[in-house]
XYZ file of C-alpha atoms in Angstrom:
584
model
C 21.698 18.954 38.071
C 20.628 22.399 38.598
C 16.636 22.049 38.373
C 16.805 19.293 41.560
C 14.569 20.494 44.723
C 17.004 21.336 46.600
C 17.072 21.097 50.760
C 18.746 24.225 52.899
C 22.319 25.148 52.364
C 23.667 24.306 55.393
C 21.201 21.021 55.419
C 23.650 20.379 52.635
C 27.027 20.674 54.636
C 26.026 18.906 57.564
C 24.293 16.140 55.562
C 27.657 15.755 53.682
C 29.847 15.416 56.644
C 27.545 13.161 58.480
C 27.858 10.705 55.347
C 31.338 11.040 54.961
C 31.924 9.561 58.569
C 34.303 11.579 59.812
C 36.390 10.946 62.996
C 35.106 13.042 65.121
C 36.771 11.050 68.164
C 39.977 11.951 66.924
C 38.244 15.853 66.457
C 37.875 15.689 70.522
C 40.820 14.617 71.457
C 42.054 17.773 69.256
C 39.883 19.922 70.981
C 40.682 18.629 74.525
C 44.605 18.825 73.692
C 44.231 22.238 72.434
C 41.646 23.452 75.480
C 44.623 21.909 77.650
C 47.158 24.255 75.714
C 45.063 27.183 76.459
C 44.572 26.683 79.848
C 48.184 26.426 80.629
C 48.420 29.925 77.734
C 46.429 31.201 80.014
C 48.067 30.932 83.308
C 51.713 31.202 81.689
C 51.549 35.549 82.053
C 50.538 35.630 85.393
C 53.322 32.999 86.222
C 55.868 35.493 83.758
C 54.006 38.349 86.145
C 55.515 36.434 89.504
C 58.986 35.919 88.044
C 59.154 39.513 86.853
C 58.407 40.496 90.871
C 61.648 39.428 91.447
C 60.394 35.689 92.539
C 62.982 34.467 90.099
C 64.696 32.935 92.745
C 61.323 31.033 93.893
C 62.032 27.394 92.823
C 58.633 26.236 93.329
C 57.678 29.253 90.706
C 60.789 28.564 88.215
C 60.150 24.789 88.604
C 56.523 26.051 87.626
C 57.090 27.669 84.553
C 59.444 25.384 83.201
C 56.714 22.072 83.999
C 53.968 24.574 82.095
C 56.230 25.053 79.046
C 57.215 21.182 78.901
C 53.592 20.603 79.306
C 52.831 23.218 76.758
C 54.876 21.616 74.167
C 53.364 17.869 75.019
C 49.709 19.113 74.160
C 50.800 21.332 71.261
C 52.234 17.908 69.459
C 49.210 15.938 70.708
C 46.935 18.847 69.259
C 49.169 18.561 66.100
C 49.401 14.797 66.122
C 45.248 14.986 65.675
C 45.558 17.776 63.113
C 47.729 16.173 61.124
C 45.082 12.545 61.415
C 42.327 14.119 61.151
C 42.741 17.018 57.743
C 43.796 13.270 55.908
C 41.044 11.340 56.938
C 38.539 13.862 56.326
C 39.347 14.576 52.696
C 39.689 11.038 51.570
C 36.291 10.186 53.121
C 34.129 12.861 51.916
C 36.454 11.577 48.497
C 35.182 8.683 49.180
C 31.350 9.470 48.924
C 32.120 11.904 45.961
C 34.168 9.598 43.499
C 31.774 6.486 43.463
C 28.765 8.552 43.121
C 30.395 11.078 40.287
C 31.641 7.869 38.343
C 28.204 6.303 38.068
C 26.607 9.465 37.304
C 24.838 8.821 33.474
C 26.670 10.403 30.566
C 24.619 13.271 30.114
C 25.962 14.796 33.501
C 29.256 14.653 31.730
C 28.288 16.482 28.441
C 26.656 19.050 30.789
C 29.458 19.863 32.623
C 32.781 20.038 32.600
C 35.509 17.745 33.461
C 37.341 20.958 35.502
C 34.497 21.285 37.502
C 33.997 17.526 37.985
C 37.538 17.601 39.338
C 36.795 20.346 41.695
C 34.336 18.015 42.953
C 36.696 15.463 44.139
C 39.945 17.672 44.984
C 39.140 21.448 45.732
C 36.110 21.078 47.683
C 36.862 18.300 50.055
C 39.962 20.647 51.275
C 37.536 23.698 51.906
C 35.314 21.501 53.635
C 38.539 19.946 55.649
C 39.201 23.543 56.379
C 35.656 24.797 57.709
C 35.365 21.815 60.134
C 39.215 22.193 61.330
C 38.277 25.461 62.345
C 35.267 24.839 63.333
C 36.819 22.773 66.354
C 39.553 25.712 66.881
C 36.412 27.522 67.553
C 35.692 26.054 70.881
C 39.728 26.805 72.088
C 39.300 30.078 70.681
C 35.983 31.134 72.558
C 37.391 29.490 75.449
C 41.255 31.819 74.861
C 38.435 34.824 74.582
C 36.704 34.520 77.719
C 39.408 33.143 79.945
C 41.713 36.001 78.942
C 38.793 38.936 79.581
C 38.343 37.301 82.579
C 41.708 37.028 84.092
C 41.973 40.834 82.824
C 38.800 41.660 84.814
C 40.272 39.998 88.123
C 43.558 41.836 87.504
C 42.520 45.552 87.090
C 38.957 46.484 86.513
C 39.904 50.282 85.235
C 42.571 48.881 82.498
C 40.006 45.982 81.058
C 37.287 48.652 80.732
C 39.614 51.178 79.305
C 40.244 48.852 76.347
C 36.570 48.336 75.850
C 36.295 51.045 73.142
C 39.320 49.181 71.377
C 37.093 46.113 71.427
C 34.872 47.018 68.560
C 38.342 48.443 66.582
C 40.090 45.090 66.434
C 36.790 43.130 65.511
C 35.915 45.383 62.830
C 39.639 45.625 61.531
C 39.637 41.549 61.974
C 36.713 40.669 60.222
C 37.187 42.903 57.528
C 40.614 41.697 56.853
C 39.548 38.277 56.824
C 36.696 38.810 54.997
C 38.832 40.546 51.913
C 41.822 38.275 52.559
C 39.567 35.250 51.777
C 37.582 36.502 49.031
C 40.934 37.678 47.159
C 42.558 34.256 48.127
C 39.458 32.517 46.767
C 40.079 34.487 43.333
C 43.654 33.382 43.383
C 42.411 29.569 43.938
C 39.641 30.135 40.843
C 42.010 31.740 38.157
C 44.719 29.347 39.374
C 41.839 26.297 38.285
C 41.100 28.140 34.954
C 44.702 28.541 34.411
C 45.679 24.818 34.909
C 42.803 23.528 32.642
C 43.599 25.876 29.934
C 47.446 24.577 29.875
C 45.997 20.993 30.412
C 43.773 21.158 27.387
C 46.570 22.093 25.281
C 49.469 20.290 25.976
C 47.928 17.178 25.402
C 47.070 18.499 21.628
C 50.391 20.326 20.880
C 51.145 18.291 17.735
C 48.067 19.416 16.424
C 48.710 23.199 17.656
C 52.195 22.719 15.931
C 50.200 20.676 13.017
C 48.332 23.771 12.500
C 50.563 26.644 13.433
C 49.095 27.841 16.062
C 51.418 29.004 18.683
C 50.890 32.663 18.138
C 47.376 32.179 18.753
C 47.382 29.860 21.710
C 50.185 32.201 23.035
C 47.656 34.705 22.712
C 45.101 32.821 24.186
C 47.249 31.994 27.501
C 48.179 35.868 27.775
C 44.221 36.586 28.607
C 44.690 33.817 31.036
C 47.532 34.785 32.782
C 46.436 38.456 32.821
C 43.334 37.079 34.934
C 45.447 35.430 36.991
C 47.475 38.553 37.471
C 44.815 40.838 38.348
C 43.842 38.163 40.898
C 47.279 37.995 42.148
C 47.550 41.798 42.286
C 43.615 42.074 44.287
C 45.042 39.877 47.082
C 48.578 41.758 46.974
C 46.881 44.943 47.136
C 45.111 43.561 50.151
C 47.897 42.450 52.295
C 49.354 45.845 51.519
C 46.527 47.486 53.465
C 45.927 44.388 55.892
C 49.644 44.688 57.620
C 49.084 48.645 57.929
C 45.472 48.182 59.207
C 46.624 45.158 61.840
C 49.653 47.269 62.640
C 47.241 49.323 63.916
C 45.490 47.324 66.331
C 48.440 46.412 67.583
C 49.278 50.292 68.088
C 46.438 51.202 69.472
C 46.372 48.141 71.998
C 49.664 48.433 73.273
C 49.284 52.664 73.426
C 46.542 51.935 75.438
C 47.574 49.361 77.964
C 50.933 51.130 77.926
C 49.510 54.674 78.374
C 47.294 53.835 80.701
C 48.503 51.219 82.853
C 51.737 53.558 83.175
C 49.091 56.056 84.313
C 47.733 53.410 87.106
C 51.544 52.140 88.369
C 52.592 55.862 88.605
C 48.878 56.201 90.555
C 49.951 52.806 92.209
C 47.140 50.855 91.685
C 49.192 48.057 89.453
C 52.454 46.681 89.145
C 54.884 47.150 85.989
C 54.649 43.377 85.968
C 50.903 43.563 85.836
C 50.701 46.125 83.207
C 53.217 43.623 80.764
C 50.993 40.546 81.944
C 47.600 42.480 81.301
C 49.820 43.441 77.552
C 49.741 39.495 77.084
C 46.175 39.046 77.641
C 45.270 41.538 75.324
C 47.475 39.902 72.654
C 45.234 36.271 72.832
C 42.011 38.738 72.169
C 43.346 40.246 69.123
C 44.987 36.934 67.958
C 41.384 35.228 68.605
C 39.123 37.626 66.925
C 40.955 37.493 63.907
C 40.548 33.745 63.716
C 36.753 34.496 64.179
C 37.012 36.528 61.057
C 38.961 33.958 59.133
C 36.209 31.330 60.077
C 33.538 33.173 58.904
C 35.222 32.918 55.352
C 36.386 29.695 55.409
C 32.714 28.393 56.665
C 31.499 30.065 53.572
C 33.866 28.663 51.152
C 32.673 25.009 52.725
C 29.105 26.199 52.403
C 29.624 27.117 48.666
C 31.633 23.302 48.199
C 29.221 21.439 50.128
C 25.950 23.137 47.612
C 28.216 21.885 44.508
C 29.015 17.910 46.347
C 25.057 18.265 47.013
C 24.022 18.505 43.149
C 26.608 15.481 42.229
C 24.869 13.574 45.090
C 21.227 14.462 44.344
C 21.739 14.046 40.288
C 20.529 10.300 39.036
C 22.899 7.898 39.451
C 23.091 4.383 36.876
C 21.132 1.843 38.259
C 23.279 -0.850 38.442
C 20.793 -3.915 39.455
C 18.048 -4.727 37.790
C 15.782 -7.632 37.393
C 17.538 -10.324 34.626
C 21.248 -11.105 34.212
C 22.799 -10.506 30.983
C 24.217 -14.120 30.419
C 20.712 -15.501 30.985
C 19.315 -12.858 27.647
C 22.112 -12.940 25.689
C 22.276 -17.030 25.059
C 19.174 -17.078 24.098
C 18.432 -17.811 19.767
C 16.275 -14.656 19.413
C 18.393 -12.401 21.349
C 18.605 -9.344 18.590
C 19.263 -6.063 19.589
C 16.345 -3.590 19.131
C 15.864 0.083 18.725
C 12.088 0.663 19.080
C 10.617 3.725 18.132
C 13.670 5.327 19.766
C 14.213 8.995 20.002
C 17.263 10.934 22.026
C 17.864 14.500 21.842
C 20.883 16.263 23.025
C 20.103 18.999 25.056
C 18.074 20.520 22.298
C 19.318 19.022 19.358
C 17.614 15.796 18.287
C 20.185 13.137 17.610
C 17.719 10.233 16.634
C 14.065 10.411 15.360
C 11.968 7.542 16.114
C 14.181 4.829 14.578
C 13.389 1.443 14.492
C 16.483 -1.121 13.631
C 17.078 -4.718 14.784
C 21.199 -5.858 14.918
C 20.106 -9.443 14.393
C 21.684 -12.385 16.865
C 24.827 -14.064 15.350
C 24.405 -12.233 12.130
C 27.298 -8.979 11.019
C 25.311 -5.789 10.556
C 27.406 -2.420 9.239
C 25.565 1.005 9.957
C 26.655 3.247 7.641
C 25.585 7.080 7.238
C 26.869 10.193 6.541
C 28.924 11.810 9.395
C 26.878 12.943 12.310
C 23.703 11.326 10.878
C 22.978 9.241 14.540
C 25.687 6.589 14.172
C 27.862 6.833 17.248
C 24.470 7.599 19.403
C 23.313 4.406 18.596
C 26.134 2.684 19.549
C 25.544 5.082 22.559
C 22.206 3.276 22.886
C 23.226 0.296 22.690
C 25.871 0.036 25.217
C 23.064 1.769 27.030
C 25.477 5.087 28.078
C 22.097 6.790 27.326
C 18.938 6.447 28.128
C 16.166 7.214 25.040
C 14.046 10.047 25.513
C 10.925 7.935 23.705
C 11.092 4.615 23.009
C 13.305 1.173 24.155
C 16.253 -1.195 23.674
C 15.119 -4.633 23.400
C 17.735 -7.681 24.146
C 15.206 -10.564 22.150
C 11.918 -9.420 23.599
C 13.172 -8.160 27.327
C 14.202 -4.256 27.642
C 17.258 -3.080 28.172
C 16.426 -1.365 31.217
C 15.277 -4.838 33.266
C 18.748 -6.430 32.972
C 21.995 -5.553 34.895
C 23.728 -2.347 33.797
C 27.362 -3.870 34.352
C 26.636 -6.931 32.968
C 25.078 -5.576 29.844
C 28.491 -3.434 29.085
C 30.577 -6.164 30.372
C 28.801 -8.362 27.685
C 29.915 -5.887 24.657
C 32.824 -4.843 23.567
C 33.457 -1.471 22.022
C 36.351 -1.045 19.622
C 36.495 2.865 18.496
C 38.644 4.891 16.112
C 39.613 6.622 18.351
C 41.284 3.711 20.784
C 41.500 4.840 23.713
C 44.137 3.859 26.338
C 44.814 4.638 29.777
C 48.229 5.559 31.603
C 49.754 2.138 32.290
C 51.256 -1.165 30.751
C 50.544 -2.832 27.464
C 48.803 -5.539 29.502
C 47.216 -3.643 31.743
C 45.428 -1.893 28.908
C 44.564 -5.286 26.949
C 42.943 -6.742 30.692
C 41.201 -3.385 31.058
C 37.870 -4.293 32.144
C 38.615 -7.645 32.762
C 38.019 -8.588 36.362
C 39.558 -11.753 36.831
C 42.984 -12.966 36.601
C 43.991 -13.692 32.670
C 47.466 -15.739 31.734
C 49.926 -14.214 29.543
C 49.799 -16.762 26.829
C 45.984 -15.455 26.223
C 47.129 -11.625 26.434
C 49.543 -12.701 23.706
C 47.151 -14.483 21.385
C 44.863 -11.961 21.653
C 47.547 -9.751 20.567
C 48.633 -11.741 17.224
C 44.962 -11.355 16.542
C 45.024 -8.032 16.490
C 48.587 -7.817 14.818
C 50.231 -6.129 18.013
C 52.287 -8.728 18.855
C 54.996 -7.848 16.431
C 55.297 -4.470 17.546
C 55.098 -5.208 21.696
C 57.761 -7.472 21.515
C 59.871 -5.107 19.506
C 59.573 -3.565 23.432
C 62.619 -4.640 25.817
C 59.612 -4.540 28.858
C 56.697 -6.364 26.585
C 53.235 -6.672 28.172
C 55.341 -4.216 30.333
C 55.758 -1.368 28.383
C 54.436 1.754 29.965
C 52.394 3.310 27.659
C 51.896 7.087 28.410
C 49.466 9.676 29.271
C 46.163 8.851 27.245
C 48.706 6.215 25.581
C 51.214 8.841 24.228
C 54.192 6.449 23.634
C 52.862 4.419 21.158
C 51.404 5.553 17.344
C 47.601 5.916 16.678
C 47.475 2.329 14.804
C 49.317 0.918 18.203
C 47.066 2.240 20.299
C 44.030 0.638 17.787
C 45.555 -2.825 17.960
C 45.726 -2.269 21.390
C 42.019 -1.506 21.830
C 41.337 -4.688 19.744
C 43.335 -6.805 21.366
C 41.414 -5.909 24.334
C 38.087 -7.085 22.550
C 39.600 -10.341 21.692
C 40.425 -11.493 25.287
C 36.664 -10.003 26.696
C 35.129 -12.852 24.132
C 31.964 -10.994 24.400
C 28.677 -12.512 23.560
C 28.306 -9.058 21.235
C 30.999 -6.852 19.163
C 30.712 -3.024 18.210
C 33.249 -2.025 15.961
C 33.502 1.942 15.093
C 36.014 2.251 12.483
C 38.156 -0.390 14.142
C 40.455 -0.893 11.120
C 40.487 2.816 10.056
C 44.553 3.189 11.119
C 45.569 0.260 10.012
C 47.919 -1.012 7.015
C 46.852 -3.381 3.962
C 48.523 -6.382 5.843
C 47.726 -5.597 9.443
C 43.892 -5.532 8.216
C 44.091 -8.508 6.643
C 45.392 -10.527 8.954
C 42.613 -8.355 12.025
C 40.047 -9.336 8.768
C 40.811 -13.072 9.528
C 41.190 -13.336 12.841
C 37.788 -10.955 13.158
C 35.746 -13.766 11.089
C 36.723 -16.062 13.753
C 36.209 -13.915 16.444
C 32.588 -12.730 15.322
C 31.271 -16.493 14.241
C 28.145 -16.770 15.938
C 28.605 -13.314 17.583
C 26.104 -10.617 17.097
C 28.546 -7.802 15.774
C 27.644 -4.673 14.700
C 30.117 -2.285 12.786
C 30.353 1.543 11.371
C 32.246 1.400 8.352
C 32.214 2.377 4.527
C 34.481 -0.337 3.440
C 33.152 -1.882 0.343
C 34.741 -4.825 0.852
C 33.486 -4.851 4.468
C 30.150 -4.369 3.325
C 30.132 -7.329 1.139
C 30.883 -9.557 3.979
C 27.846 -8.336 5.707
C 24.699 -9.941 6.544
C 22.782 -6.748 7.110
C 23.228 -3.419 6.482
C 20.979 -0.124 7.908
C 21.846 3.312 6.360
C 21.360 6.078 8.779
C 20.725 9.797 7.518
C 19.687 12.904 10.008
C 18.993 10.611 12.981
C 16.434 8.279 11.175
C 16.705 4.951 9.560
C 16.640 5.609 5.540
C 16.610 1.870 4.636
C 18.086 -1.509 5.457
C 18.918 -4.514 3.862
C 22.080 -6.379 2.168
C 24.780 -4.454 -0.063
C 23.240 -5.825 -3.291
C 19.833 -4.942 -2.665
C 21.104 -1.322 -1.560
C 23.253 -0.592 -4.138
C 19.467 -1.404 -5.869
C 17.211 0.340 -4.046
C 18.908 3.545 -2.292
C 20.829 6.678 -3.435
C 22.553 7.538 -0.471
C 24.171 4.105 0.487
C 25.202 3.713 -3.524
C 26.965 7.827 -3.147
C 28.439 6.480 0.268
C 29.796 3.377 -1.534
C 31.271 5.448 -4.741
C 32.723 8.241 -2.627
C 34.860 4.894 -0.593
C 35.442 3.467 -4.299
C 37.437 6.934 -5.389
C 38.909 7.790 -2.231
C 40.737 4.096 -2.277
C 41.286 4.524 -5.690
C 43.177 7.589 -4.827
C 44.861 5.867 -2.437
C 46.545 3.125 -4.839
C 47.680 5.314 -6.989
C 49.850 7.569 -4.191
């Protein structure tokens, strides 16, 4: 993502929040409710001016104020009514164009980055982009508060408004430098704050295997560089507030010594009112109030900028192509539909994963790929549930490439069983229909449990199909979690299996009976499987032995216990290690 042609920064932003389709109807209201506010702000001293005269007896003047401070209060809960519509509805929309385009980004985009910053994508940056445009439209009442009050001090005493002139330059420099550093440390709070919560939420996750290992100590130690950061970033933007309050304090000195000074200078002359002098004191207070904000919008504007260049790469990076020319249904029924590698080769970054292999998974037949570890096996399966593209060469479905039939269809059409098994937060049943995207009766959920020998254990459940099963599937043991995943294969029926150490977990009887119920499933299925089970490999039809990302040889376990060293060491190493195993 970082190599695209790129168009202008802010080209970015505003391109981002014209997709998102924000409401900027309910933006203008907020701006005309808030203009409204100010305008009534604005005339409130010079009515405080009239009562302070002594016209506090002046109903029309008391009945006055008290209608501008009812009317005050309406528009300041209109204004806050859009606020609090509008900050909502802008995040979830420019969600809404970030989620659907970072979930069909291709795998690599995944491998390249990482899943912190992904998340940043979808939850930090849509609020500093909220932020920016929110103040963007208290820009307008702010310019407005600016003018209106320097003019309203003009018209009351020339001499006092220019007198305050030199201050001008004091309280913009003073604002915008305390916004400046007040974002920028707040910024580093927000950024150690991220690093912080992905370093705890890597690790709690794994704790049994940090308490496997005993590693506390050195996670501990791990964490203390962590929080230190976030200290020192903590202690930047406390050290900053402990100069800002002084430095505003200030301003406000100087602005009310000033006014003070010298509009006591002009009563005493008699060329202004005490009144005057405390009305002309309010005034002065909506300019410094207002030029700060300018200096706080300059920051925030930034941080949006910054967002909007990091949305932009997501949106420009290639996104799966979901439609293509052929369905799957109308490939996969077909007698000669194999699965072919042709003259594939896929690097990883740099490293090269597979080197020009060439294997077929024949239609209907059971094919094991078997290899030492990190020899290209799980990137074929990659390949062939197309989650990557090959850098040289094709898939084939029969004699049609991958690439001209539908994406979703294709994976749809395939089930994946890993060792792994991986479940998502949720019920036992909505785990088993996971990917399934049309309504599936119970009775079938259960069968397809017995099949995969989980029905014994979910029933064991008092909630059944029910049962929540955790974070990443926490509450229930790895060979739960397996039968889970292969229960969820049974009720997809696919046209094609791929099985990666799908019985790994899994007892003497529970494999027997998954054994059974698999040779059932898989009749007159192409399934393809990565295992070193010798008795697994006898069953097979076809076998394809994969060393250093290239195909070493192929053929059935007889003729490759014959013909090739490595698939005969692979077979004796399995031979001892169950050996081993009986005798424990």
């Amino acid at each position: 993502m970082n190599d695209l042609k790129r168009r202008s920064s802010w080209g970015e932003f505003f391109h981002l929040i014209r997709t998102a389709k924000l409401p900027w109807h309910l933006y203008i209201f907020q701006i005309v409710a808030s203009l409204g506010t100010t305008t009534l702000l604005l005339s409130m001293p010079i009515v405080i001016q009239q009562i302070m005269e002594g016209n506090i007896f002046d109903k029309a003047i008391v009945w006055k104020y008290v209608y501008m401070n009812i009317a005050s209060v309406v528009l300041v809960t209109i204004s806050s009514l859009f606020v609090f519509l509008t900050s909502p509805i802008t995040k979830r929309n420019i969600q809404r164009v970030i989620w659907p385009k970072l979930i069909r980004l291709p795998m690599k985009e995944y491998r390249d980055n990482k899943s912190l910053n992904m998340i940043s994508r979808v939850t930090l940056d849509p609020a500093y982009i909220d932020s920016a445009i929110s103040d963007f439209t208290s820009l307008f009442n702010t310019t407005y508060s600016l003018v209106g009050s320097f003019v309203i001090m003009y018209t009351m005493n020339v001499k006092l408004t220019l007198a305050l002139l030199p201050v001008i330059p004091y309280i913009i420099i003073v604002s915008i430098v305390v916004g400046h550093f007040t974002q920028r440390t707040q910024h580093g709070v927000q950024s150690q704050l991220s690093n912080m919560t992905a370093f705890f939420a890597e690790r709690l996750p794994k704790i049994r295997l940090i308490k496997t290992f005993g590693k506390e100590d050195f996670e501990f130690e791990k964490s203390s560089r962590v929080i230190e950061n976030q200290y020192t970033a903590d202690k930047k933007r406390a050290f900053v507030d402990l100069f800002a309050e002084p430095l505003m304090q200030s301003v406000q000195a100087i602005v009310v010594g000033t006014v003070l000074v010298y509009g006591g200078y002009l009563v005493s002359k008699g060329d202004m009112k005490v009144s005057q002098v405390i009305s002309f004191y309010l005034y002065v207070q909506f300019i410094h109030n207002n030029v700060l904000r300018y200096g706080m919008f300059w920051q925030t504007v930034k941080q949006a900028k910054g967002a909007s260049e990091e949305i932009a790469k997501i949106q420009e990076a290639g996104e799966e192509q979901l439609e293509r020319t052929y369905t799957f249904n109308e490939k996969a029924t077909q007698p000669n539909a194999d699965l072919t590698l042709e003259n594939v080769s896929f690097s990883y970054d740099q490293r090269l994963a597979l080197n020009n292999v060439n294997l077929t998974i024949p239609k209907g037949k059971l094919t094991a790929i078997v290899g030492p570890s990190g020899g290209g096996k799980s990137t074929i399966f990659g390949m062939l549930e197309r989650l990557y593209e090959p850098n040289v060469g094709r898939v084939l479905i029969g004699t049609t490439p991958a690439d001209k039939v539908h994406l979703d269809e294709w994976r749809a059409g395939i089930a994946y069983v890993s060792q792994n098994a991986p479940l998502l937060s949720g019920t036992i049943r909505e785990n088993i229909l996971y990917g399934i995207h049309e309504e599936v009766d119970d009775e079938i959920v259960w069968l397809a449990a017995r099949h995969a020998s989980a029905e014994e254990f979910i029933k064991e459940f008092p909630e059944g199909l029910d049962k929540d099963v955790g974070e990443f599937g926490t509450k229930l043991s790895g060979g739960q979690r397996q039968r889970i995943a292969i229960a969820r294969a049974f009720v997809m029926d696919p046209e094609y299996l791929l099985l990666d150490e799908a019985m790994a977990s899994l007892d003497a009887q529970s494999e027997h009976d998954i054994n059974r119920a698999l040779r059932l499933l898989m009749k007159g299925r192409t399934t393809a499987l990565i295992s070193h089970n010798l008795r697994t490999m006898k069953q097979m039809d076809h076998i394809i032995v994969v060393n250093n990302g290239q195909v070493e040889a192929s053929g059935t376990h007889v003729e490759l216990m014959q013909t090739n060293e490595l698939y005969g060491n692979l077979i004796e190493i399995q031979n001892e290690k169950n050996q081993m195993l009986s005798a424990t």
